[in-house]
Every structure is written in C-alpha cells, then in structure tokens.
Amino acid sequence: MTSPRPPARSGTPSTRRIAVAGATGRIGSLTVTALERAGHEVVRIGRSLGVDVVSGAGLDSALTGVEGVIDVTNHPPADRATTVERFGTATRTLLDAGRRAGVRHHVLLSIAGLDRLEGTAHYAGKREQERLVTTGPVPWTIVPTTQFHDFAAMVAEWTERDGVARIAPLLVQPIAPADVADLLVEVVTGPPRGRHPEVAGPEPQDLVDMARRTHAARGRSVRLVPTWGATFGPEMAGDVLLPREGARIAPTSFDEWLASHGGEADGATEGRSADRARRLTGRTGE
C-alpha cells in the first residue's frame, strides 16, 4: 500500500519542511542550524519540546506537512537488550508516524563500520535502527559516519581519575560534527538513496594522540595510559574503524577543528552533563 499524499507544502519550491528527531542534542542542534541557514522550515522533535519519539506523544501533529525526517536520536547507556529495545521502539514509532504523515524521505545517522565488528551495546542498538529503517514503510537513506573530532577527549574524560586516564589506542578517521550536519541537510533534500557511502574526515588519527592534543589546547594536564578495555577491546585494533574504500571525505581536518574550537565540542554550551549521559555509546553528541 502506498503512503497517503502529504498536504500541500508551504514556502517556495526550494524550501522544504524538514523534521529533526533529536533536535536538542549537539548534532541535532547543528543540523537545525544548517537547515535554517539553507532556508528550510525546521520542525524540532525532542522530548523536552513536547514531542516524544518513544511514546509517540505529539508526533503526528509535528510531522504534518513534513517532507523529510532526519533521525539523530540517541538514548542513555544501558545493557545490550535494553539499548536495542529503546532504539527499536523509537525507530518504529518515528517510521509509523512518518508513514501516516506521508513523509517522503527518512534519513538515519549511523556509524561507519557497524557491520564489521560487534562493538558496544550502542552498536547493537544502531544495528536494530538500521534493520527497521531498511525494512520500513518510508523511503530512506542511511548515512554512516566515523567518530567525531572530540571523541578522544570524551573517552579520556570517562576514565580520568586523579589526573590519569586510560584510553584505547584506536586508529580512527574522525569527522567534524558541523560537516556531518551539512551532509545530512544535503542528503535529506535529495532523493532517497538507500545506504550512503561511509563518511569520514580527511586523515587517520591515533586516539591517544588526539586526546593529548585536545587536552593541550584546553590547557589541561592529563597522563594518558594506552589500554584496551571492555568497551574498546583489541578487536577494534588496526584499520577496523577506518572508512571503506570509496568513502566520502569531509573537508574539516582534526587540526583545523582543534584550532577553531580550542578543543571544545561544537555546541559546547550544552554542558558536560549532557555528554556524560552518552557514556559507553561510542558516539558523542548525536
């Protein structure tokens, strides 16, 4: 059965009504800004805004007249089963509401390499998201990106005790959050294309060195101890987290981001408490 035709769209032909699920998070906030900068009408979806993707409260009304949905939602850390259930419930609710509203394009932000390693509970939740989107009722694009530029410092913060932090010696190819937001706008305003090529920053980086340089930019002295752990184990060594051949490369390097942000995350005014709520997710700020 085809989706019902949506109501007539407002604005000029180049203006789209786009919803951002997870709009109050860091990536969500940047995406809202990028959409507005491009002249689009933005519907912000978040529990604190009275629209809940888990219960569905307020969702049908919010999606009225929406052409595209960008899903950058995240969920608090939990065990694997709970994480999968949370991601699954929210994704089903959002897709079902999108079908009822006649949404033409559902864009999911995901993780590069998700299919190459078991990873954390967060990885399992994201795989469930992808499964539901690919079998769901709304035309879709999944955009898998590498870790963000501030990821190294965040990982060190999780484990820091008395000026010492243990951090896994991962090889990553990090991407600027603002570049992710710009790409999501580009994708949602184009046709659905299924699985988008992986997206990464310009250069591979050593996670320990990234943390050291970020701390230096912030004027902090933290002794870093390279250590494999339960969250990031030796199965993540080598090039497992690097993008596949044919990946799209975003423009902003880690050095450029560090110079322009002084090591602080994009949208850092959210405060560190919001970032701590994403512990063990393997992502910072969706």
Coordinates of C-alpha atoms in Angstrom, one line a residue:
M1 CA 0.0 0.0 0.0
T2 CA 1.4 3.4 -0.9
S3 CA 1.7 6.2 1.7
P4 CA -1.0 8.8 1.6
R5 CA -0.2 12.0 -0.2
P6 CA 1.0 14.7 2.2
P7 CA -0.7 18.1 2.5
A8 CA 0.5 20.9 0.2
R9 CA 3.9 22.2 1.2
S10 CA 4.4 25.7 2.3
G11 CA 7.0 28.1 1.1
T12 CA 8.9 28.4 -2.2
P13 CA 9.7 25.3 -4.3
S14 CA 13.2 25.2 -2.9
T15 CA 12.0 25.4 0.7
R16 CA 11.3 22.1 2.4
R17 CA 9.6 21.3 5.7
I18 CA 12.1 19.0 7.5
A19 CA 11.8 17.4 10.9
V20 CA 14.9 16.7 13.0
A21 CA 14.4 14.0 15.6
G22 CA 16.9 14.6 18.4
A23 CA 17.0 18.3 17.7
T24 CA 18.2 19.3 21.1
G25 CA 21.4 17.2 21.0
R26 CA 24.6 18.5 19.6
I27 CA 24.4 17.0 16.1
G28 CA 20.7 17.8 16.1
S29 CA 21.3 21.4 17.0
L30 CA 23.9 21.8 14.3
T31 CA 21.6 20.2 11.8
V32 CA 18.8 22.5 12.7
T33 CA 21.1 25.5 12.2
A34 CA 22.3 24.2 8.9
L35 CA 18.8 23.6 7.6
E36 CA 17.7 27.1 8.7
R37 CA 20.8 28.6 7.0
A38 CA 19.7 26.9 3.8
G39 CA 16.3 28.4 4.1
H40 CA 14.3 25.4 5.1
E41 CA 11.4 25.2 7.6
V42 CA 12.5 23.1 10.5
V43 CA 10.4 21.1 12.9
R44 CA 12.3 20.3 16.1
I45 CA 11.5 17.0 17.7
G46 CA 12.6 16.2 21.2
R47 CA 11.0 15.1 24.5
S48 CA 11.8 18.4 26.1
L49 CA 10.0 20.1 23.3
G50 CA 6.8 18.1 23.9
V51 CA 7.3 15.6 21.1
D52 CA 8.3 12.1 22.2
V53 CA 9.6 9.5 19.6
V54 CA 9.3 6.7 22.2
S55 CA 5.6 7.2 23.2
G56 CA 4.6 9.0 20.0
A57 CA 3.1 11.9 22.0
G58 CA 2.9 15.0 19.8
L59 CA 4.5 13.2 16.8
D60 CA 1.6 13.1 14.4
S61 CA 1.0 16.8 14.8
A62 CA 4.7 17.6 14.5
L63 CA 5.0 15.7 11.2
T64 CA 2.1 17.3 9.4
G65 CA 3.3 18.6 6.1
V66 CA 6.9 17.3 6.7
E67 CA 8.7 16.0 3.6
G68 CA 11.8 14.7 5.2
V69 CA 12.9 13.4 8.6
I70 CA 16.5 13.4 9.9
D71 CA 16.9 10.9 12.8
V72 CA 19.9 11.8 15.0
T73 CA 18.3 10.5 18.3
N74 CA 20.4 8.9 21.0
H75 CA 19.5 7.0 24.2
P76 CA 21.1 6.8 27.6
P77 CA 23.6 4.0 28.1
A78 CA 22.2 0.6 29.3
D79 CA 22.7 -3.1 28.8
R80 CA 22.5 -4.6 25.3
A81 CA 18.9 -5.8 25.4
T82 CA 17.6 -2.5 26.9
T83 CA 19.5 -0.5 24.4
V84 CA 18.2 -2.5 21.4
E85 CA 14.7 -2.2 22.8
R86 CA 14.9 1.6 23.2
F87 CA 16.3 2.2 19.8
G88 CA 13.8 -0.2 18.3
T89 CA 10.8 1.4 19.9
A90 CA 11.8 4.9 19.0
T91 CA 12.6 4.0 15.4
R92 CA 9.3 2.1 14.9
T93 CA 7.3 4.9 16.4
L94 CA 9.0 7.5 14.2
L95 CA 8.7 5.4 11.0
D96 CA 5.0 4.7 11.6
A97 CA 4.3 8.3 12.2
G98 CA 6.2 9.2 9.1
R99 CA 4.1 6.7 7.0
R100 CA 0.9 8.3 8.3
A101 CA 2.1 11.8 7.5
G102 CA 3.3 10.9 4.0
V103 CA 7.0 11.6 4.7
R104 CA 8.9 11.1 1.5
H105 CA 12.4 10.7 2.9
H106 CA 13.7 9.2 6.2
V107 CA 17.4 9.9 6.9
L108 CA 19.2 8.0 9.6
L109 CA 22.6 9.0 11.0
S110 CA 24.5 5.8 11.7
I111 CA 28.1 4.6 12.4
A112 CA 30.7 3.6 9.8
G113 CA 31.9 0.0 10.4
L114 CA 28.8 -1.1 12.2
D115 CA 28.7 -4.3 10.1
R116 CA 32.4 -5.1 10.7
L117 CA 32.5 -5.5 14.5
E118 CA 30.3 -6.5 17.3
G119 CA 31.1 -3.3 19.3
T120 CA 29.2 -1.9 22.3
A121 CA 25.5 -2.1 23.3
H122 CA 25.1 1.2 21.4
Y123 CA 26.3 -0.6 18.2
A124 CA 23.7 -3.2 18.7
G125 CA 21.0 -0.5 19.1
K126 CA 22.2 1.2 15.9
R127 CA 22.0 -2.1 14.0
E128 CA 18.4 -2.5 15.1
Q129 CA 17.7 1.0 13.9
E130 CA 19.2 0.2 10.5
R131 CA 17.2 -3.0 10.3
L132 CA 14.0 -1.3 10.9
V133 CA 14.7 1.6 8.5
T134 CA 15.7 -0.7 5.7
T135 CA 12.5 -2.8 6.1
G136 CA 10.2 0.1 7.0
P137 CA 7.5 1.9 5.2
V138 CA 9.3 5.2 4.4
P139 CA 11.8 5.7 1.6
W140 CA 15.2 6.0 3.3
T141 CA 18.9 6.9 3.3
I142 CA 21.3 5.7 6.0
V143 CA 24.4 7.9 6.4
P144 CA 27.2 6.1 8.3
T145 CA 29.9 8.4 9.7
T146 CA 33.1 7.9 11.6
Q147 CA 33.7 9.2 15.2
F148 CA 33.6 12.9 15.8
H149 CA 36.7 15.1 16.4
D150 CA 36.0 15.5 20.2
F151 CA 35.6 11.8 20.7
A152 CA 39.2 11.2 22.0
A153 CA 38.9 13.8 24.8
M154 CA 35.5 12.4 25.7
V155 CA 36.8 8.8 26.1
A156 CA 39.6 10.1 28.3
E157 CA 37.1 12.0 30.4
W158 CA 35.1 8.9 31.0
T159 CA 38.1 7.2 32.7
E160 CA 40.0 10.0 34.2
R161 CA 40.9 9.6 37.9
D162 CA 43.3 11.9 39.8
G163 CA 44.8 13.2 36.6
V164 CA 45.3 9.8 34.9
A165 CA 43.1 8.5 32.1
R166 CA 43.1 5.1 30.4
I167 CA 42.3 5.3 26.7
A168 CA 42.3 2.6 24.0
P169 CA 44.9 3.1 21.2
L170 CA 42.3 3.2 18.4
L171 CA 43.1 4.2 14.9
V172 CA 40.2 6.4 13.7
Q173 CA 39.5 8.9 10.9
P174 CA 37.4 11.5 12.7
I175 CA 34.9 14.0 11.3
A176 CA 33.8 17.4 12.3
P177 CA 30.2 17.5 13.7
A178 CA 29.4 20.6 11.6
D179 CA 30.4 18.7 8.4
V180 CA 28.0 15.9 9.4
A181 CA 25.2 18.4 9.9
D182 CA 25.8 19.9 6.5
L183 CA 25.8 16.5 4.8
L184 CA 22.6 15.5 6.5
V185 CA 20.9 18.6 5.0
E186 CA 22.3 17.8 1.6
V187 CA 21.0 14.2 1.8
V188 CA 17.5 14.9 3.2
T189 CA 16.8 17.4 0.4
G190 CA 17.8 14.9 -2.3
P191 CA 16.2 11.7 -3.3
P192 CA 16.3 8.6 -1.1
R193 CA 19.4 6.5 -2.0
G194 CA 19.4 3.6 0.4
R195 CA 22.8 3.1 2.0
H196 CA 25.0 6.2 1.6
P197 CA 28.8 5.6 1.3
E198 CA 30.6 5.9 4.6
V199 CA 31.7 9.4 5.5
A200 CA 34.9 10.3 7.3
G201 CA 37.3 13.2 8.0
P202 CA 40.4 13.8 5.9
E203 CA 43.0 11.9 7.9
P204 CA 43.5 8.9 10.1
Q205 CA 44.4 9.8 13.7
D206 CA 45.6 7.9 16.8
L207 CA 43.0 8.3 19.5
V208 CA 45.6 8.7 22.3
D209 CA 47.4 11.5 20.4
M210 CA 44.1 13.2 19.7
A211 CA 43.3 13.2 23.4
R212 CA 46.8 14.6 24.2
R213 CA 46.5 17.4 21.7
T214 CA 43.0 18.3 22.8
H215 CA 44.0 18.4 26.4
A216 CA 46.9 20.7 25.5
A217 CA 44.6 23.0 23.6
R218 CA 42.4 23.2 26.7
G219 CA 45.3 23.8 29.0
R220 CA 44.8 20.6 30.8
S221 CA 47.5 18.1 32.0
V222 CA 46.3 14.5 32.0
R223 CA 48.5 11.5 31.9
L224 CA 47.2 9.1 29.3
V225 CA 47.7 5.4 29.6
P226 CA 47.0 3.4 26.4
T227 CA 44.9 0.5 27.5
W228 CA 42.4 -1.9 25.9
G229 CA 39.2 -2.3 27.9
A230 CA 35.8 -3.9 27.9
T231 CA 34.2 -1.1 25.8
F232 CA 37.0 -0.8 23.3
G233 CA 38.9 -4.0 23.1
P234 CA 41.7 -5.4 20.8
E235 CA 39.1 -6.5 18.2
M236 CA 38.9 -2.7 17.4
A237 CA 42.7 -2.6 16.6
G238 CA 44.1 -1.8 13.2
D239 CA 42.0 -0.4 10.4
V240 CA 38.6 -1.8 11.6
L241 CA 37.3 1.7 12.4
L242 CA 38.7 3.4 9.3
P243 CA 36.3 4.0 6.4
R244 CA 35.9 1.7 3.4
E245 CA 37.4 2.5 0.0
G246 CA 35.0 4.8 -1.8
A247 CA 34.1 6.7 1.3
R248 CA 33.1 10.4 1.1
I249 CA 35.7 12.6 2.7
A250 CA 34.5 15.6 4.6
P251 CA 36.7 18.8 4.5
T252 CA 37.5 19.7 8.1
S253 CA 40.6 18.1 9.5
F254 CA 41.2 17.5 13.2
D255 CA 43.9 20.2 13.2
E256 CA 41.5 22.7 11.7
W257 CA 38.8 21.8 14.2
L258 CA 41.2 22.0 17.1
A259 CA 42.4 25.4 16.0
S260 CA 38.9 26.8 15.5
H261 CA 37.3 25.3 18.7
G262 CA 40.2 25.3 21.1
G263 CA 39.4 21.6 21.8
E264 CA 35.8 22.4 22.9
A265 CA 33.0 20.5 21.3
D266 CA 30.7 22.2 18.7
G267 CA 27.7 23.4 20.7
A268 CA 29.6 23.0 23.9
T269 CA 27.1 25.2 25.8
E270 CA 25.0 22.1 26.3
G271 CA 27.4 21.3 29.1
R272 CA 29.4 18.3 30.1
S273 CA 26.5 16.7 31.9
A274 CA 24.8 16.0 28.6
D275 CA 27.9 14.5 27.2
R276 CA 28.4 12.2 30.2
A277 CA 24.9 10.8 29.6
R278 CA 26.3 9.3 26.4
R279 CA 29.0 7.2 28.0
L280 CA 29.7 3.9 26.5
T281 CA 27.8 4.7 23.4
G282 CA 30.8 5.0 21.1
R283 CA 29.4 8.3 19.8
T284 CA 29.4 11.8 21.2
G285 CA 26.6 14.1 20.6
E286 CA 24.1 12.6 18.2

